[in-house]
mmCIF file of C-alpha atoms and ligand atoms in Angstrom:
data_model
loop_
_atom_site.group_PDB
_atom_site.id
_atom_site.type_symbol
_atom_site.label_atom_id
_atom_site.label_comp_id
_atom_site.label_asym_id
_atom_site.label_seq_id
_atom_site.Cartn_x
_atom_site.Cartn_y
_atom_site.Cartn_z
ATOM 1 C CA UNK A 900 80.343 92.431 125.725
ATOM 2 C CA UNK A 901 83.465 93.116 123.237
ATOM 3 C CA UNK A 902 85.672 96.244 124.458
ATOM 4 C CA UNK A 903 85.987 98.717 121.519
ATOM 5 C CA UNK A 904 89.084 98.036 119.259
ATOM 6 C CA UNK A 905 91.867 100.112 120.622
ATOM 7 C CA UNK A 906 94.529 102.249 119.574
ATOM 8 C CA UNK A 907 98.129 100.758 119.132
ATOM 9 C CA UNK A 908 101.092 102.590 119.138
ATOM 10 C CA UNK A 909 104.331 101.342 118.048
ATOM 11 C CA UNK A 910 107.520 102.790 119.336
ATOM 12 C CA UNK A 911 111.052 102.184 118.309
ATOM 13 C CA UNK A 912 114.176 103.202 117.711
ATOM 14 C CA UNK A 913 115.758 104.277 114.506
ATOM 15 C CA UNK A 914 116.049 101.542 111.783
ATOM 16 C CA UNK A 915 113.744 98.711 113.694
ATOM 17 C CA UNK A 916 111.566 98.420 110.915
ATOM 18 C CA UNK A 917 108.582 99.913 112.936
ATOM 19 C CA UNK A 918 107.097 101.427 109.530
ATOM 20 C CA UNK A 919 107.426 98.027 107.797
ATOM 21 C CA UNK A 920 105.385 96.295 110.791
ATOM 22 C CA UNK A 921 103.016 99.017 111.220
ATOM 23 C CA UNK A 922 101.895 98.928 107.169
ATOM 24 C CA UNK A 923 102.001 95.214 107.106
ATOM 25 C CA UNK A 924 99.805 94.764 110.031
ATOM 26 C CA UNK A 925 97.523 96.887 108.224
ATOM 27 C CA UNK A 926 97.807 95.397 104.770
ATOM 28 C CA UNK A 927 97.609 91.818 105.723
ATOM 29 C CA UNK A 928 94.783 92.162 108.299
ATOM 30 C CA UNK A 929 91.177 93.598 108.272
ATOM 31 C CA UNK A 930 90.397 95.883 111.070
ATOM 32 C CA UNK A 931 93.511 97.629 111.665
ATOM 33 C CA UNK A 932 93.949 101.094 109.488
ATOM 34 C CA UNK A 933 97.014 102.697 109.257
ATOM 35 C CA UNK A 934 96.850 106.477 111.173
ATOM 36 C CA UNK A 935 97.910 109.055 108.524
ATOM 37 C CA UNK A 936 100.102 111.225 110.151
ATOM 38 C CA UNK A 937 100.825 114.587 109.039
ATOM 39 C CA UNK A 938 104.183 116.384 108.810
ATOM 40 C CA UNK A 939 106.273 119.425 107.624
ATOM 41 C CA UNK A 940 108.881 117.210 106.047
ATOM 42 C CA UNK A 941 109.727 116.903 102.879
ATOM 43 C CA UNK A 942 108.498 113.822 100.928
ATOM 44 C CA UNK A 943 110.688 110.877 100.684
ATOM 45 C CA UNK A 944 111.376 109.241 96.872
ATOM 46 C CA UNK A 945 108.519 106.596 96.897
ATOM 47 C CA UNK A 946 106.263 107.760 99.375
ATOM 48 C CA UNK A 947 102.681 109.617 98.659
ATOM 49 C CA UNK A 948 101.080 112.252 99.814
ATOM 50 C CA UNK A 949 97.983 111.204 101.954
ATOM 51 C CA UNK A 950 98.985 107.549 101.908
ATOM 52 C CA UNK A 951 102.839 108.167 103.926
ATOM 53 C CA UNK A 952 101.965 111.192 105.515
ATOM 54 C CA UNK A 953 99.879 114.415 104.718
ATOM 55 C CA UNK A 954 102.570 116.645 103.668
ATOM 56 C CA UNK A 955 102.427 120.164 104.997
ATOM 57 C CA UNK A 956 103.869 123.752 105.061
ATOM 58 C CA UNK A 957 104.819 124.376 108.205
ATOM 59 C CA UNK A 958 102.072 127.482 108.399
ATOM 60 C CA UNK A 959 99.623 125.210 107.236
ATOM 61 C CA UNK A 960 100.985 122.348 110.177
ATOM 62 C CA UNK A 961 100.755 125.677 112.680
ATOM 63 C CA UNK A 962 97.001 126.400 111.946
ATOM 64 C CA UNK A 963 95.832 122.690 112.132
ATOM 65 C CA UNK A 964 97.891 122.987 115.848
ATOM 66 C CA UNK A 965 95.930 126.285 116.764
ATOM 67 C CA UNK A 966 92.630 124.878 115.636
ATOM 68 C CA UNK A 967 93.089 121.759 117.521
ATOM 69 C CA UNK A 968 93.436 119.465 115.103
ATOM 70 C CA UNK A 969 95.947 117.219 115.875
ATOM 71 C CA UNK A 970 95.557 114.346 118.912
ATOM 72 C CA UNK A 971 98.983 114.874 119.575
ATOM 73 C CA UNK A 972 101.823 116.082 117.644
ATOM 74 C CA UNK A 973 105.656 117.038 118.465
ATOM 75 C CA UNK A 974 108.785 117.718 116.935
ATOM 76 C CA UNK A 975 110.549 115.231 115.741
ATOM 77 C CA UNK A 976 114.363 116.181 114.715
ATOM 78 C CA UNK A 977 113.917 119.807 113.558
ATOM 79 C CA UNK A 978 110.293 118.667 112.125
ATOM 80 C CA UNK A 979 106.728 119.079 113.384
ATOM 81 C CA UNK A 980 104.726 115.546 112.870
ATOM 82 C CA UNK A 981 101.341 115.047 114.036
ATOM 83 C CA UNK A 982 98.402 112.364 114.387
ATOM 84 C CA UNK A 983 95.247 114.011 112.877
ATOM 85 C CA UNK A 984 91.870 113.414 115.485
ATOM 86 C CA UNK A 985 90.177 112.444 112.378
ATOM 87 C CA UNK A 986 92.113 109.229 111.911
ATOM 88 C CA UNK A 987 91.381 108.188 115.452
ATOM 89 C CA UNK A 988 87.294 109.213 114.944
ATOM 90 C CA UNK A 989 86.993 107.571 111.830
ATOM 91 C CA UNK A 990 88.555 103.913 112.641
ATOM 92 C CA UNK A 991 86.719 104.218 116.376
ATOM 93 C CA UNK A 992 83.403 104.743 114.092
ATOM 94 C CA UNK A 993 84.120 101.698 111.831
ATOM 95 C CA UNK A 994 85.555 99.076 115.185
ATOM 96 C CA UNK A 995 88.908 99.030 113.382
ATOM 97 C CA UNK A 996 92.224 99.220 115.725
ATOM 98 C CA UNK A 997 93.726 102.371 114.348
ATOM 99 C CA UNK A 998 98.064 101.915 113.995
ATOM 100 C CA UNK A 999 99.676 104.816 115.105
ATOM 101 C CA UNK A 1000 103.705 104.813 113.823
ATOM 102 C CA UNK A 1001 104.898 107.303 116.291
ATOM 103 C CA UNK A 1002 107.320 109.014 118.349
ATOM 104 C CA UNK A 1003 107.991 108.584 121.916
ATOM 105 C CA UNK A 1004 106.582 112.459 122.659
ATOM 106 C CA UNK A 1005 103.508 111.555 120.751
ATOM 107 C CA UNK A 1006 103.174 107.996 122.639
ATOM 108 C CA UNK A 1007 102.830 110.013 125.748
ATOM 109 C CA UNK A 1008 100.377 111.952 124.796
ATOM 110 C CA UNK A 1009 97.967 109.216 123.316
ATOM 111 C CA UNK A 1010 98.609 107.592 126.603
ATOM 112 C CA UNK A 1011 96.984 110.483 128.432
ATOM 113 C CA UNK A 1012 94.023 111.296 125.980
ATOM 114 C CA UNK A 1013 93.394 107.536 125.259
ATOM 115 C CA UNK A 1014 93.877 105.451 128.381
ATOM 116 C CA UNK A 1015 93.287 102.234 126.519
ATOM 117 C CA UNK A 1016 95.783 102.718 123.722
ATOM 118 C CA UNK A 1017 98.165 99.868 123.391
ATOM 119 C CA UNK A 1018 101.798 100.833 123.687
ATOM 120 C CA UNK A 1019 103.908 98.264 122.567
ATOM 121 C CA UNK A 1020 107.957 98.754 122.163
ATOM 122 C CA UNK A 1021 110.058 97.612 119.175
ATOM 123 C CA UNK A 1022 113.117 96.810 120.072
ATOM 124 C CA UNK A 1023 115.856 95.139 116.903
ATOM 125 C CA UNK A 1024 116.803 91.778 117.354
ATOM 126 C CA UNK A 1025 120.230 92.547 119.691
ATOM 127 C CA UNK A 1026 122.259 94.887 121.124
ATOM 128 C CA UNK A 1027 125.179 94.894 118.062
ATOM 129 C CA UNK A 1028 122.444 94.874 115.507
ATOM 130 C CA UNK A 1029 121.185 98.153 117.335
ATOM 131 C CA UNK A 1030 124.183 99.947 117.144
ATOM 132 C CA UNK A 1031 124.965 99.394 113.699
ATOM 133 C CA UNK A 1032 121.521 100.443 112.829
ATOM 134 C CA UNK A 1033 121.584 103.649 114.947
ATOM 135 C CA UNK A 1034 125.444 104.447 113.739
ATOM 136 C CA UNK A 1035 125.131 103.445 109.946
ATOM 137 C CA UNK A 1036 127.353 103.001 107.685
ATOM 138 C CA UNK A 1037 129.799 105.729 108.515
ATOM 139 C CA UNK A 1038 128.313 107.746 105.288
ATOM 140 C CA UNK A 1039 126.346 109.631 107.927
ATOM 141 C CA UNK A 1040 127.488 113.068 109.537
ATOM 142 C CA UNK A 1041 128.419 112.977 113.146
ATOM 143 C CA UNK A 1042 126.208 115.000 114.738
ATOM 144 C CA UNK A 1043 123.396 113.014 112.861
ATOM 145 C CA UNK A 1044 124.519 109.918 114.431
ATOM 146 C CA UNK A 1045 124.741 111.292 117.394
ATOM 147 C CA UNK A 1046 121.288 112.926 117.617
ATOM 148 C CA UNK A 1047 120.034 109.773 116.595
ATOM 149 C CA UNK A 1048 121.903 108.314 119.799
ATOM 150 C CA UNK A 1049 120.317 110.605 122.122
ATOM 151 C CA UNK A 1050 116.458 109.877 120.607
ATOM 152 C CA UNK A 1051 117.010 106.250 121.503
ATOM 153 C CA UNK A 1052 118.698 106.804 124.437
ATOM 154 C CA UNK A 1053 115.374 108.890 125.842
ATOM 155 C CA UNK A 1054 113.329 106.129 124.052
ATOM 156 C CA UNK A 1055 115.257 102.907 125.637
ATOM 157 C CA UNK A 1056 114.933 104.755 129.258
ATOM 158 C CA UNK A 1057 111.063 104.972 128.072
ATOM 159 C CA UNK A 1058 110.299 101.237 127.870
ATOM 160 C CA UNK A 1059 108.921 100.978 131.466
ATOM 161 C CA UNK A 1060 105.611 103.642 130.221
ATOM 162 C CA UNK A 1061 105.181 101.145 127.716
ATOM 163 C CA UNK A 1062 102.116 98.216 128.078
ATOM 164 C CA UNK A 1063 104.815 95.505 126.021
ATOM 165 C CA UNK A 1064 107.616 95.506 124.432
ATOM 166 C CA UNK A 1065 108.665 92.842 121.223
ATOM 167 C CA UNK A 1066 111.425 91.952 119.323
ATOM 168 C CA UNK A 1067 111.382 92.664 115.602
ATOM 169 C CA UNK A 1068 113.611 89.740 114.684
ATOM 170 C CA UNK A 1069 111.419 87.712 112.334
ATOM 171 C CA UNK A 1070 108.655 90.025 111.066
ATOM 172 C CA UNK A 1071 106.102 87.547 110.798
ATOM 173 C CA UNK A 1072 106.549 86.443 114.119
ATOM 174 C CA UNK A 1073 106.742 90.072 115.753
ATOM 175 C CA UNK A 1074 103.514 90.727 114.004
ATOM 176 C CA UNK A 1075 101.402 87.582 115.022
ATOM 177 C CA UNK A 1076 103.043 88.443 118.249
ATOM 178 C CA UNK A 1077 101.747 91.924 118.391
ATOM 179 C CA UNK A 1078 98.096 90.513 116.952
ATOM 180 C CA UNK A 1079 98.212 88.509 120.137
ATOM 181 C CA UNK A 1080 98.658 91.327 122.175
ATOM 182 C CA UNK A 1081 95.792 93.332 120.774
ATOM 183 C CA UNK A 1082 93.295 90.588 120.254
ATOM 184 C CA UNK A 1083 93.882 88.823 123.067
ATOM 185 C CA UNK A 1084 92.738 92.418 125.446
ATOM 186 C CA UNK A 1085 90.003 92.195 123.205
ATOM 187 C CA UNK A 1086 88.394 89.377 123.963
ATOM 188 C CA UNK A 1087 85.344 89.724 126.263
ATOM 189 C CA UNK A 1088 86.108 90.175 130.353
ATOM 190 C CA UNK A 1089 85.468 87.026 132.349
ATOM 191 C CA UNK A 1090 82.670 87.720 134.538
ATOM 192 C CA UNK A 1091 83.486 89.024 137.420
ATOM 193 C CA UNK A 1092 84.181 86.750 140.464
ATOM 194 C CA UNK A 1093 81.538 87.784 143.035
ATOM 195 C CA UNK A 1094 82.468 85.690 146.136
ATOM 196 C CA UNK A 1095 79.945 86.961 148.291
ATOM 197 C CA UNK A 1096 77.196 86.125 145.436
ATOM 198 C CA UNK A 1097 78.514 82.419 145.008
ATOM 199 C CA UNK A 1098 78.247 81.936 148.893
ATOM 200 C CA UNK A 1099 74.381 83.071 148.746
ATOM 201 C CA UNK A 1100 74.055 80.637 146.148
ATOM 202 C CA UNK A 1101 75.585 77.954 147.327
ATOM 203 C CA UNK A 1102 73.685 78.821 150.836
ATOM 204 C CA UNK A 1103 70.649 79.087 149.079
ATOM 205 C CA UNK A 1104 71.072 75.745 147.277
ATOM 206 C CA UNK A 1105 72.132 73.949 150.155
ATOM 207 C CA UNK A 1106 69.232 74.894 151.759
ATOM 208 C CA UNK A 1107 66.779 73.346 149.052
ATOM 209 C CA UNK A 1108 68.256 70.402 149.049
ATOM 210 C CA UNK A 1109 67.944 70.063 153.149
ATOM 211 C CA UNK A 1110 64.794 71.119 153.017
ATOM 212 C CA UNK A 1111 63.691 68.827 150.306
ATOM 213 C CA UNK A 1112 65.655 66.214 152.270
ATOM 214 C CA UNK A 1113 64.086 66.706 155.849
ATOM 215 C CA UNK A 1114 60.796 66.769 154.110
ATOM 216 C CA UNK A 1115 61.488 63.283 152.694
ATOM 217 C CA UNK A 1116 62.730 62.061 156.122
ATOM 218 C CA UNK A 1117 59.600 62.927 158.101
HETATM 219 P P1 5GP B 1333 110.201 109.782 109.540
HETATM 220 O O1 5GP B 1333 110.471 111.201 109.171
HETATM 221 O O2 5GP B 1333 111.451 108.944 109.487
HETATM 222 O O3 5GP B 1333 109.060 109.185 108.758
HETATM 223 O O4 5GP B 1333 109.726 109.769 111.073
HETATM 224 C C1 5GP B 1333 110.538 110.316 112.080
HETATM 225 C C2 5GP B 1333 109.925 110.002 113.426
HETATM 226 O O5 5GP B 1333 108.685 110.703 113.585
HETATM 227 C C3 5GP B 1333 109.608 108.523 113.618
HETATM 228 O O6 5GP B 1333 109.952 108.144 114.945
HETATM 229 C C4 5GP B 1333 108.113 108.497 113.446
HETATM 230 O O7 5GP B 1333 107.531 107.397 114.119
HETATM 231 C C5 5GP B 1333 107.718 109.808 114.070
HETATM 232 N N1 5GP B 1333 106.362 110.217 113.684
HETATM 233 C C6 5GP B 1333 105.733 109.971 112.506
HETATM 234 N N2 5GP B 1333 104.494 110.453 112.532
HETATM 235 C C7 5GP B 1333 104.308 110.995 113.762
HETATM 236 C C8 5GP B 1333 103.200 111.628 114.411
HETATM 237 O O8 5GP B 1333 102.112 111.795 113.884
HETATM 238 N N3 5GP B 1333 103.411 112.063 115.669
HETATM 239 C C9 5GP B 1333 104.586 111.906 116.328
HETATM 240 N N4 5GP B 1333 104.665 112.339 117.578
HETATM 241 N N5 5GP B 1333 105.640 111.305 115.749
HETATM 242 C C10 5GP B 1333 105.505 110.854 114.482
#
């Protein structure tokens, strides 16, 4: 029997190119759909509503939080995001893995309501190349950078709730890698090793045959 396609959450810190992996994973591959997420920030130059995110007033983000609507949700940064319980329903309803580009808060959460979510870690291809991502380019205010220091500080001490972890340095590679991950917990169980019904078997085989065989001998 095939297990039902999970949930996979990606996690990472600032400037991994989670995003990138999450919608190319779902552009280049059938059966995973990208989880819409909704949010009270503003919309970036490029990005759509209902495609990026579902953008929201933050009464209107409130309500959908009072009537439940959200699987999880948090505040990210001053800003309320949220994964919608539709997206979940409707890829479980089609056998698509659903690819939830979330924050460590929200991780937690899915973790609890959907015990066989995958939770796979992004980490950037070293240590230097983390820093300068996390610091910029010095165009950045201080206390920006450093709020951005403390999120990945609580998300590098977070690693051990996670199911895997990856390395985003050649994309292709981290996403055949992460493919692995999910497809390969697909695949049917083995059948279970029953020890005590391979000794009956054996037993009872054994005894045919010494039956047959004393039978012959008389
Ligand atoms: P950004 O504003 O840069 O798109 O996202 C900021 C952070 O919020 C990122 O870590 C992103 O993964 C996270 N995020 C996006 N959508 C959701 C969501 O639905 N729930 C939670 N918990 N975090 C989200």
């Amino acid at each position: 029997m095939t297990k039902r396609a999970a949930p996979v959450v990606l996690v990472a810190t600032s400037g991994t190119g989670k995003t990138t992996l999450a919608h190319r994973l779902v552009h280049d591959h059938e059966r995973y759909v990208f989880s819409v997420s909704a949010t009270t920030r503003p919309p970036r130059s490029g990005e759509e509503d209902g495609v990026d995110y579902h953008f929201l007033t933050r009464q209107a983000f409130e309500d959908r939080v009072a009537r439940g609507w959200f699987a999880e949700w948090a505040s990210v940064h001053d800003r309320m995001y949220g994964t919608p319980r539709s997206e979940l329903a409707a890829a479980a309803s089609r056998g698509e893995h659903v690819v939830l580009d979330i924050d460590i808060q929200g991780a937690r959460q899915i973790r609890a309501a959907v015990p066989d979510a995958k939770l796979i870690f992004v980490l950037p291809p070293s240590v230097d190349i983390m820093m300068a991502r996390l610091t910029g380019r010095g165009t950045e205010e201080p206390a920006d950078i450093a709020r951005r220091l403390e999120t990945a500080l609580d998300e590098l001490q977070a690693i051990p709730e996670f199911d895997y972890v990856v390395v985003n340095d050649d994309l292709d590679e981290c996403l055949s890698e992460i493919r692995g991950i999910v497809e390969r917990e697909e695949a049917p169980a083995p059948p279970e090793q029953d020890a005590d019904g391979m000794r009956r078997r054996i037993v009872e085989l054994l005894e045919g045959e010494y039956s047959a065989y004393r039978q012959d001998s008389e």
